[in-house]
Coordinates of C-alpha atoms and ligand atoms in Angstrom, one line a residue:
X1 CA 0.0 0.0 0.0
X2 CA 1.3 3.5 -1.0
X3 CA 1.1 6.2 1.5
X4 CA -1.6 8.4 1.0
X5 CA -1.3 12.2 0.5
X6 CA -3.8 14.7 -0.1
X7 CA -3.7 18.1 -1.8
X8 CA -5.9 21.3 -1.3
X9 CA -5.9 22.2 -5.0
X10 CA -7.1 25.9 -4.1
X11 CA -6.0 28.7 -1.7
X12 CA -8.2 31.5 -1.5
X13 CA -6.7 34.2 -4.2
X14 CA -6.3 31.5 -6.7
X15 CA -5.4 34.1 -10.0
X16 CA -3.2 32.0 -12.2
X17 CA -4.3 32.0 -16.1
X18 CA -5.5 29.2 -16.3
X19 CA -9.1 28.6 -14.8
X20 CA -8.8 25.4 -11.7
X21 CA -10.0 23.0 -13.2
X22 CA -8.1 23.2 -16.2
X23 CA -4.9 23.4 -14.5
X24 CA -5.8 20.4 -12.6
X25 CA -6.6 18.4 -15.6
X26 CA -3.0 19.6 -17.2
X27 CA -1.2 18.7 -13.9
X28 CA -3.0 15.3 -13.7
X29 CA 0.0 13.5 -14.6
X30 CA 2.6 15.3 -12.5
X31 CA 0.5 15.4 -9.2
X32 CA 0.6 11.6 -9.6
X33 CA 4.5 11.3 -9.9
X34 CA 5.1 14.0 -7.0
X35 CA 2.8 11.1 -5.3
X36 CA -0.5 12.9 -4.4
X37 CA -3.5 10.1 -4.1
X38 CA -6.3 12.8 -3.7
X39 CA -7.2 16.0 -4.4
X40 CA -9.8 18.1 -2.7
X41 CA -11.7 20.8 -4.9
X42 CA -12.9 24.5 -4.2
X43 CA -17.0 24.5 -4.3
X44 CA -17.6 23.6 -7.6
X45 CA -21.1 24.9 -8.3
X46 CA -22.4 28.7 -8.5
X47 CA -22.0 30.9 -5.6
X48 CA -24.3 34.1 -4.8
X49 CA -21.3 36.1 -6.6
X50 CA -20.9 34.2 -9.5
X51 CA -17.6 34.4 -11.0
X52 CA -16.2 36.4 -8.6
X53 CA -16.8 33.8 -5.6
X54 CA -14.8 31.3 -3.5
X55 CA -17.5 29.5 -3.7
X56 CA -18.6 29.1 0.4
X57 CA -21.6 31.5 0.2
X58 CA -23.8 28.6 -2.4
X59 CA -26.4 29.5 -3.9
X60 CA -27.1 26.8 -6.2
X61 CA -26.0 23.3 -5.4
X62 CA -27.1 21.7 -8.5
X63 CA -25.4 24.1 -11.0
X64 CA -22.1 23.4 -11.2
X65 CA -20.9 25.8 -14.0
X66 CA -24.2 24.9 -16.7
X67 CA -26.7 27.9 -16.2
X68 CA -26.5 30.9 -16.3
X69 CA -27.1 32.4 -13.1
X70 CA -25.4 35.0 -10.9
X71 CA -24.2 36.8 -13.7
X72 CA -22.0 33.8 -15.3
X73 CA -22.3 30.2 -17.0
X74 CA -19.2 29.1 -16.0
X75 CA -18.1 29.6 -11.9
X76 CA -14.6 30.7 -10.6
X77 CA -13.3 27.9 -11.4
X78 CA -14.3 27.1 -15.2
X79 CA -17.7 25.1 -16.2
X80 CA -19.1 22.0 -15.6
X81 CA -17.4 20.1 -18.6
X82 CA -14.0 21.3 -17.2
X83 CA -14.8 20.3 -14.0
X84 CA -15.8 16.7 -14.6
X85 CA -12.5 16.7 -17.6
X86 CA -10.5 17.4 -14.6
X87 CA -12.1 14.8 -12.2
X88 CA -11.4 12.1 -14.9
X89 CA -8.0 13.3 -15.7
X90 CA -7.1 12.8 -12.2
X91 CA -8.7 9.4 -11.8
X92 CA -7.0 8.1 -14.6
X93 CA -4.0 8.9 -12.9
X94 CA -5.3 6.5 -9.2
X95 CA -6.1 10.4 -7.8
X96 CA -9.0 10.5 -5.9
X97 CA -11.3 13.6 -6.1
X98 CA -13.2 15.1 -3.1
X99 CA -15.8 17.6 -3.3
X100 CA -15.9 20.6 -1.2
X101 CA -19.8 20.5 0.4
X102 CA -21.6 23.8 1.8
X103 CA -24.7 22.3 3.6
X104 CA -24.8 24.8 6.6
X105 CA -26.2 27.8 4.3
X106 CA -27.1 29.2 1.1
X107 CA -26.5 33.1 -0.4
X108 CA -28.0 35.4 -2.8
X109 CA -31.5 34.0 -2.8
X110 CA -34.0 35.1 -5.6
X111 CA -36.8 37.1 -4.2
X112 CA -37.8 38.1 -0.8
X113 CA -40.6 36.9 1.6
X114 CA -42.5 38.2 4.0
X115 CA -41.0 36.2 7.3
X116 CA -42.1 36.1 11.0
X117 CA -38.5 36.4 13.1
X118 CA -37.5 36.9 16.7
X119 CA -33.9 38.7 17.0
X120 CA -31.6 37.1 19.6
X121 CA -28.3 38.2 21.0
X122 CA -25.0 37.8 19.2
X123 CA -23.5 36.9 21.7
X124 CA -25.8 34.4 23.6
X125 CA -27.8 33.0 20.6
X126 CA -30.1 31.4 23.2
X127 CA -31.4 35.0 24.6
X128 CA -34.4 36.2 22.6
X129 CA -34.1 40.3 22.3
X130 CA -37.5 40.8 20.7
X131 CA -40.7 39.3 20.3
X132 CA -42.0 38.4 17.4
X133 CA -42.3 40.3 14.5
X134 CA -41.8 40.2 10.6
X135 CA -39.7 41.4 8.1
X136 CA -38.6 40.7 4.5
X137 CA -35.7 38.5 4.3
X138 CA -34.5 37.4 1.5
X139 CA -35.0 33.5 1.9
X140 CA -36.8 32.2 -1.5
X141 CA -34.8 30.0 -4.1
X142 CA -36.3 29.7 -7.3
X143 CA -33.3 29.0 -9.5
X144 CA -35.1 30.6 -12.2
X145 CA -31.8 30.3 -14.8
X146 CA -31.9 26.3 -14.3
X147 CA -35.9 26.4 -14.4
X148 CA -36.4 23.2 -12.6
X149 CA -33.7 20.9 -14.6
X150 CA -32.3 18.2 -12.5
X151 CA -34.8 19.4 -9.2
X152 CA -37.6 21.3 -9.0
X153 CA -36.8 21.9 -5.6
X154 CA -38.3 25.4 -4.2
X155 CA -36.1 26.7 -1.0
X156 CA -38.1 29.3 1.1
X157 CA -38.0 30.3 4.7
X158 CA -39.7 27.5 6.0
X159 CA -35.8 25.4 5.3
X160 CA -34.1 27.7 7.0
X161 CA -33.9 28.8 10.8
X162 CA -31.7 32.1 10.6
X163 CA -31.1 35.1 8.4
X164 CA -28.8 38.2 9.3
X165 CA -30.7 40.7 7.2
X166 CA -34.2 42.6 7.4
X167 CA -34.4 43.9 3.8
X168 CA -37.1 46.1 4.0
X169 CA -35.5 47.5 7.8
X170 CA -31.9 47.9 5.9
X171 CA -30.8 46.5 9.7
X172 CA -28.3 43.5 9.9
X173 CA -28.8 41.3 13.3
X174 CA -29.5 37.5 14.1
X175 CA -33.2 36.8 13.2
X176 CA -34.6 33.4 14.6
X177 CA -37.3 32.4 11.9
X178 CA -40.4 31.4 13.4
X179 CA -41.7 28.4 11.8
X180 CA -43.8 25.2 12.7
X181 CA -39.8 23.5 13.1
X182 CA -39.2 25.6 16.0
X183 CA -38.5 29.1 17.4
X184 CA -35.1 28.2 18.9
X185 CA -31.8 27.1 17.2
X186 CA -31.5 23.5 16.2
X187 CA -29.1 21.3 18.3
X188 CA -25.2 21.3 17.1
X189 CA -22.2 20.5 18.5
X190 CA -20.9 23.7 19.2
X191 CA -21.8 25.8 22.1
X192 CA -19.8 28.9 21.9
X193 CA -22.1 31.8 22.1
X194 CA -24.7 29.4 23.7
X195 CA -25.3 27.8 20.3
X196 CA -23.5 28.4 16.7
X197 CA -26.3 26.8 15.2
X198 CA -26.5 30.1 12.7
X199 CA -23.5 30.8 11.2
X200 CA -24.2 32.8 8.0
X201 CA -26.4 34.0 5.1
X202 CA -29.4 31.5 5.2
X203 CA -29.1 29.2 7.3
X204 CA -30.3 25.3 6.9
X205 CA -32.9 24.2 9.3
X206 CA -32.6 20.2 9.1
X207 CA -35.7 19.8 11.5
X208 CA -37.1 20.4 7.8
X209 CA -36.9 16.6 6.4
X210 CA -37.8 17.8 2.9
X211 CA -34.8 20.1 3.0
X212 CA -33.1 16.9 4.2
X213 CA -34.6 14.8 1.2
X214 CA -33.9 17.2 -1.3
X215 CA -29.7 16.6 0.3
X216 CA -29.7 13.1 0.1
X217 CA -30.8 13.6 -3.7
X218 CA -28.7 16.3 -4.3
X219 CA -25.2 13.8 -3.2
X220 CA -26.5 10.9 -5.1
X221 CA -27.1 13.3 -8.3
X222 CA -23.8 14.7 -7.6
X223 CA -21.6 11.6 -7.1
X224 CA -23.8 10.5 -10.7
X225 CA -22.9 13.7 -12.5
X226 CA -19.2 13.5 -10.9
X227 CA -18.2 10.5 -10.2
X228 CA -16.2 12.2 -7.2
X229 CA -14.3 9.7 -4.6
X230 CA -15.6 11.4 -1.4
X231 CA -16.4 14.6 -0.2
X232 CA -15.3 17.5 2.6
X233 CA -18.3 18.4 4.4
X234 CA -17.8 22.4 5.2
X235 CA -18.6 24.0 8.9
X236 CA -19.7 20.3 10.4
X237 CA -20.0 22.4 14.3
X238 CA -22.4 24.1 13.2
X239 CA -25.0 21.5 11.5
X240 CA -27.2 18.7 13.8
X241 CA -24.9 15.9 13.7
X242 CA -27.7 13.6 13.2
X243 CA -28.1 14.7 9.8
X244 CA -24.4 14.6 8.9
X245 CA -24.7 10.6 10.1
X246 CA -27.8 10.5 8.0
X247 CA -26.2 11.6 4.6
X248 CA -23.1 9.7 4.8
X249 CA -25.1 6.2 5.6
X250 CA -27.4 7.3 2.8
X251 CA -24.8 8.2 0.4
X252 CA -23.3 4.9 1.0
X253 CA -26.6 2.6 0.8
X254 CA -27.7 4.9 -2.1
X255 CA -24.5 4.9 -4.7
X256 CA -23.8 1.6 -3.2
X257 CA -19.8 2.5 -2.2
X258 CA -17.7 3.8 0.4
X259 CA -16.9 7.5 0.1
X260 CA -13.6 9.4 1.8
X261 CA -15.2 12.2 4.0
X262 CA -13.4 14.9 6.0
X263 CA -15.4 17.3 8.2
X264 CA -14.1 20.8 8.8
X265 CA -14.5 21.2 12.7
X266 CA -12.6 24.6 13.4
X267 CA -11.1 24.2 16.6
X268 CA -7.9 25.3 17.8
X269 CA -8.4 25.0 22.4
X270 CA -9.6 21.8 22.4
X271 CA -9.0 18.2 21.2
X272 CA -11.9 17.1 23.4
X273 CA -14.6 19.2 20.9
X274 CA -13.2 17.2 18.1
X275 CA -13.2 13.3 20.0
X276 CA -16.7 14.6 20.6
X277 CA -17.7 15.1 17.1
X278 CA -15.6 12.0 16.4
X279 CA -18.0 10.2 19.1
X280 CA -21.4 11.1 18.0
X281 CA -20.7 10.8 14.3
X282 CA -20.1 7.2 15.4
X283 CA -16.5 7.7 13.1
X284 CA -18.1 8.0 10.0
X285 CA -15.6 11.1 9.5
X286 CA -12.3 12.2 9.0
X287 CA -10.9 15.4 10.8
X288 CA -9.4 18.3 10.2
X289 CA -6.5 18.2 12.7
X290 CA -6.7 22.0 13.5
X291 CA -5.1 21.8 16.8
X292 CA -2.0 20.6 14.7
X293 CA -1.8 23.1 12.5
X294 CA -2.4 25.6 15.9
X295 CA 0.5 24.0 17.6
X296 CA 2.6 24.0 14.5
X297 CA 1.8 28.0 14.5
X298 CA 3.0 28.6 17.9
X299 CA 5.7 26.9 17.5
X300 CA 6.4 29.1 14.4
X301 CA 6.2 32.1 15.8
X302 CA 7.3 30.9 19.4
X303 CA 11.0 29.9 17.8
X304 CA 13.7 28.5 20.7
X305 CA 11.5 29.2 22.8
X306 CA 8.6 26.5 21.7
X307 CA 9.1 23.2 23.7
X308 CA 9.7 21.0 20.2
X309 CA 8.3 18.3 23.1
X310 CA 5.2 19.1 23.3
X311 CA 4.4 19.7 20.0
X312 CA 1.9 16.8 19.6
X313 CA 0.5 17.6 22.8
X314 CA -3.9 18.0 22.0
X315 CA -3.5 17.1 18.2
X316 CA -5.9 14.7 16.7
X317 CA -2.8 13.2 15.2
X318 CA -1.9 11.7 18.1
X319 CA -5.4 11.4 20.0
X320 CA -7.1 9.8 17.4
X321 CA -4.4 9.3 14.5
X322 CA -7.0 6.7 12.3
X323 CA -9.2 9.9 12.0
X324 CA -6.8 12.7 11.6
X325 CA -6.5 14.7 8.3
X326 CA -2.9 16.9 9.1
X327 CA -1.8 20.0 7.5
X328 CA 0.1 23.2 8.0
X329 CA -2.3 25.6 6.2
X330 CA -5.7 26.0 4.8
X331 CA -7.3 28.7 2.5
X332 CA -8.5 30.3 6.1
X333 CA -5.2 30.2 7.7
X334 CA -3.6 31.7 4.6
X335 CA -2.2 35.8 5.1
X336 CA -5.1 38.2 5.2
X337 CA -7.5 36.0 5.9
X338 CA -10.4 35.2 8.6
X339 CA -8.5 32.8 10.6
X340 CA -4.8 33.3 9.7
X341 CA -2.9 31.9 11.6
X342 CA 0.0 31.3 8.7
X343 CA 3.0 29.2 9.9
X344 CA 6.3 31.2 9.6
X345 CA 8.2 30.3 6.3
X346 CA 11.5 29.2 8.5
X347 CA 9.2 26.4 10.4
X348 CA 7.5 25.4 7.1
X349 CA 9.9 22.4 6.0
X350 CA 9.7 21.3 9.8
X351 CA 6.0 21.2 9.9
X352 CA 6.1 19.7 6.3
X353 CA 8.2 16.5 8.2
X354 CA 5.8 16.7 10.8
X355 CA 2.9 16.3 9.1
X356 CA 4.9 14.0 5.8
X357 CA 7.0 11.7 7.6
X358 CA 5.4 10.5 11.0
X359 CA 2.9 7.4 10.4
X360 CA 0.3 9.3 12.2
X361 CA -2.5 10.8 10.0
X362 CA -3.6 11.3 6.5
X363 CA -1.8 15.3 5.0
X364 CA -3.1 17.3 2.9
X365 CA -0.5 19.5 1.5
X366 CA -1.9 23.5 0.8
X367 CA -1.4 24.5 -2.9
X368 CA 0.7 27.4 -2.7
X369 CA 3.5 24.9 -0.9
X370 CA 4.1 23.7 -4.4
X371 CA 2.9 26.2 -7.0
X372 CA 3.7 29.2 -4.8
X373 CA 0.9 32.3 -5.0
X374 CA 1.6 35.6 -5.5
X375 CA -1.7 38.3 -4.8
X376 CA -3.1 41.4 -3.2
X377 CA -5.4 42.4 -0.8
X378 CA -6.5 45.4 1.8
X379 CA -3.8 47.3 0.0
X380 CA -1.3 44.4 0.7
X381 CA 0.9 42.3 -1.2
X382 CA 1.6 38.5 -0.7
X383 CA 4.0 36.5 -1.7
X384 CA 4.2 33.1 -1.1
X385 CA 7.2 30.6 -2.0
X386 CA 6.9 27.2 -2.6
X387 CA 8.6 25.1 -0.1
X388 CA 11.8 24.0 -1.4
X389 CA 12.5 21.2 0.1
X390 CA 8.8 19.6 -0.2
X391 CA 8.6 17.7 -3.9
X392 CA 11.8 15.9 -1.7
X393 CA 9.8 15.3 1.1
X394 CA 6.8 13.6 -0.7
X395 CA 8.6 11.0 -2.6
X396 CA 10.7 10.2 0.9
X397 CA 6.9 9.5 2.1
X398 CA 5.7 7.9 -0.9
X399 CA 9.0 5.7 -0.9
X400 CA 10.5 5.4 2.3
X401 CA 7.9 6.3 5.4
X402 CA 6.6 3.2 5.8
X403 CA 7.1 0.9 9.3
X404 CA 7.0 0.9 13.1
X405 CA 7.9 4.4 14.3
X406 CA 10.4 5.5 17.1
X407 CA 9.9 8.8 18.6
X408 CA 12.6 11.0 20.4
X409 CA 10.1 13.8 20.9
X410 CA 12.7 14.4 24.2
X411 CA 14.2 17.9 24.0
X412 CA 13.2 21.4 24.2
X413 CA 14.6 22.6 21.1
X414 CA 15.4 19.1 19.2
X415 CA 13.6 16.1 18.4
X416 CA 13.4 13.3 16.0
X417 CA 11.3 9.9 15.3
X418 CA 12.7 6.9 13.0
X419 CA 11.0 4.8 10.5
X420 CA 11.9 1.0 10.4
X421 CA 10.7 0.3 6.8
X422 CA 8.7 -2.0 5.5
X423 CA 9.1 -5.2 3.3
X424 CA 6.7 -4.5 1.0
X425 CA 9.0 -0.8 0.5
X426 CA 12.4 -1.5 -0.7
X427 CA 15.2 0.3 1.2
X428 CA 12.6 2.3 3.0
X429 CA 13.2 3.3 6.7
X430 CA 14.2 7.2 7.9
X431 CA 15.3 8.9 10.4
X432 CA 14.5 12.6 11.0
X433 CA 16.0 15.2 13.2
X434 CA 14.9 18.6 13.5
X435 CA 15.9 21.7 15.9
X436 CA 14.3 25.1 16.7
X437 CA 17.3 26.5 18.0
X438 CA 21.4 26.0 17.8
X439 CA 22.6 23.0 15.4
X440 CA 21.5 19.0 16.9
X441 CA 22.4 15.9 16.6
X442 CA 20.5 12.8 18.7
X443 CA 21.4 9.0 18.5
X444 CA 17.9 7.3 17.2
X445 CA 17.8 3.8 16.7
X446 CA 16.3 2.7 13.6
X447 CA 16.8 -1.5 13.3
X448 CA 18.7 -3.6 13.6
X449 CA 18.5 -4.7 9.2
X450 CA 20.5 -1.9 8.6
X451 CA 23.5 -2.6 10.8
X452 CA 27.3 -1.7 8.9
X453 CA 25.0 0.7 6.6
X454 CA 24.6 4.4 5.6
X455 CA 22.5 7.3 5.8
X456 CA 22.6 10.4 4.1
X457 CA 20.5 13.4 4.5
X458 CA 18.0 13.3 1.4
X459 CA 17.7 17.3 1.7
X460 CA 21.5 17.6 1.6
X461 CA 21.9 20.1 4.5
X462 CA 24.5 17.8 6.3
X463 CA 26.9 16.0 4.3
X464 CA 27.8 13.5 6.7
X465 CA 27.5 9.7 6.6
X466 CA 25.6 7.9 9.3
X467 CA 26.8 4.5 9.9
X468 CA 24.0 2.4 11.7
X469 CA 25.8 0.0 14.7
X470 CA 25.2 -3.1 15.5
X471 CA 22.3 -2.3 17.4
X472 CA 20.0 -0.3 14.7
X473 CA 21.4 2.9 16.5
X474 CA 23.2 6.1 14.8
X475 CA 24.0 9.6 15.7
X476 CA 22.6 12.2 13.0
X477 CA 22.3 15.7 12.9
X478 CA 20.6 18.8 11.6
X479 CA 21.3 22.4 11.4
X480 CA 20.1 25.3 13.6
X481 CA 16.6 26.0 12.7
X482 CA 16.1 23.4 10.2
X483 CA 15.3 19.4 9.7
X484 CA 17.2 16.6 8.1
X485 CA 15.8 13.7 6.6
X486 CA 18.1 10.8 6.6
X487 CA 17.7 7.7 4.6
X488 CA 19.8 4.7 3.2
X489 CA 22.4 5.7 0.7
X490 CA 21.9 3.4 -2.1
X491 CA 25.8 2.2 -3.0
Ligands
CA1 CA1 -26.4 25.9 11.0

């Protein structure tokens, strides 16, 4: 079995020439040999600002790049015939395909209703502020471009159980919608500001079951249109978890196949929130690992004065490793965006071992770590570099990271973890050393099969030769503020 290694083909300024998808398809080939097995896509169908759109504020689920709507045929990202060239492109090449999947809300609805609301606090989403009252909202979907093709479906305020926005008022607050689902928020697994049930734009009330209906036959029309591998299910906390369960085990029975799923569960305080999720999703889900990536950050920004040994301390990856999807950074994380939290680009080859090179957890690597991305916003400039020493890094996993792993997570500024190897990997086994502050070396025992040979450091920043004893053992070494990857030197 190869390792597997994801890729987030987007980051949030994606600007190049040519359109995603088409990239994608072009790159096919390459993203196989630099040993990616999947790929997860941006949103792929229209978005209340058409072109112009990330894609996370949907507006029509069933036009992916056919109708014109919002201004455009074709989204962000290129139409629908690019979309599904790029999906077979990629499959051809053993790359699986997961599509990005907005169910928490939906944007730029077609006409307004007349809507009976309650406002609550921001803060404490529990505490009514107002009785009951009405305004216009904008809550009805009529998809009048698509005119019924594929689902008649009508959305109006009855399938939702917030909005932010009174039109006819011009005033911007959290509106409960009163309907005969509820007054209240629906149940979720997040209780920050009492319940996060409402997150944005419209927001999808599940104790609708036609709303949940018209899901189940969206994902089965989407995985027959697609043919995607799996999907990443956007903003989990903030959904009822018994519908999350409810789609997965109908996706399943329905296309009659397993499906990879990861679930975006911002959290970076506590691994708890996530073993939670983890619990009452019964593990039908991958995770996020963003306590990783927070750790990762601190220790980024933190320099000497991080404890390297605690750097696993709360992750996923090592509370729940069969579950964990690790990374370093996400289209939120990214500079000038909502959540950055962008690790520093000294750490980045030493978060890129972390996340490559240890047997715990599935990575998905962030676009602009390969392609780079240059872009402005707020008046800012960004540049960002590829990582250098990555395209090494991924063939040492796709080769050589295989086997029982021996950690030496024992210093404050220098740690390292070996690989055995495998049978089924020729002349795979590693050792790895890396060091926040002066210049390390550690004795790590590997095994005993490579007694009387030779390591090397695959990134060539030490030019030594590692002879492994009797025992397994040897004494390697990296520089200050840097990681070496050793592995056998083939004679
Ligand atoms: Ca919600």
């Amino acid at each position: 079995m190869q390792n597997q290694t994801l890729i987030q083909y987007f980051h949030w300024y994606y600007n190049e020439k040519d359109n995603l998808w088409t990239k994608a398809k072009n790159e096919a080939a390459n993203l196989a040999q630099m040993g990616f097995t999947g790929v997860w896509f941006p949103p792929a169908y229209k978005a209340a600002n058409g072109k112009s759109s990330i894609g996370y504020d949907s507006y029509d689920l069933f036009d992916l790049g056919e109708f014109d709507q919002k201004n455009s045929v074709p989204t962000r990202y290129g139409s629908k015939s690019e979309y599904l060239a790029a999906i077979d492109a990629l499959q051809k090449q053993q790359i699986m395909v997961l599509a990005d999947t907005i169910f928490n809300h939906k944007a730029g609805a077609d006409e307004v209703e007349k809507v009976p609301v309650r406002k609550v606090n921001k803060e404490d989403r529990n505490e009514f502020i107002s009785d009951e009252f009405e305004i216009e909202a904008w809550t009805k979907f009529t998809f009048p471009g698509r005119k019924g093709k594929y689902s008649d479906f009508i959305w109006d305020h009855t399938c939702f159980s917030g909005v932010d926005w009174a039109e006819d008022l011009k005033e911007s607050a959290i509106y409960a919608i009163q309907n005969q689902f509820g007054e209240g928020w629906e149940e979720v697994p997040s209780e920050e500001l009492g319940n996060y049930d409402y997150l944005m734009f419209d927001d999808l009330d599940f104790r609708n079951l036609a709303i949940r209906a018209e899901l189940k036959k969206w994902g089965k029309w989407y995985y027959e249109t697609t043919n995607v591998d799996g999907f990443r299910l956007d903003a989990v906390k903030h959904i009822s978890p018994g519908f999350i369960i409810e789609w997965i085990d109908d996706m399943k029975k329905n296309c009659d196949r397993d499906f990879f799923i990861i679930s975006e569960n911002w959290n970076i305080e506590s691994v708890e929130e996530l073993e939670h999720y983890i619990e009452i999703t019964g593990g039908r889900t991958q995770l996020f690992d963003s306590l990783l990536h927070h750790n990762l950050y601190l220790a980024s920004i933190g320099g000497r004065d991080y404890d390297l040994k605690t750097i696993l301390d709360n992750t996923l990856a090592h509370r729940n490793p069969m579950l964990a999807i690790t990374f370093v950074d996400n289209h939120d994380s990214q500079p000038l965006q909502a959540l950055e939290s962008f690790i520093d680009f000294w750490f980045r080859p030493l978060a890129y071992a972390m996340v490559l090179l240890r047997i715990q957890g599935i990575p998905c690597v962030f676009y602009p770590d390969i392609y780079g991305a240059s872009y402005e916003d707020d008046g800012q400039t960004i540049e960002l570099q590829p990582v250098q020493e990555l395209p090494q890094m991924l063939i040492t996993r796709q080769n050589l990271a295989y086997g029982e792993q021996i950690d030496y997570l024992d210093h404050h500024n220098c740690i390292g973890w070996t690989r055995a190897g495998d049978e089924e990997h020729p002349n795979s086994g590693l050792a790895i050393l890396m060091s926040n502050g002066d210049e390390g070396f550690k004795e790590m025992e590997i095994d005993k099969k490579f007694a009387g040979q030779i390591f090397i450091d695959v990134l060539g920043k030490r030019t030594e030769e590692v002879t492994i004893d009797e025992n397994g053992c040897g004494e390697f070494f990296c520089d200050a503020g840097s990681v070496s990857v050793w592995v056998l030197k083939i004679q």
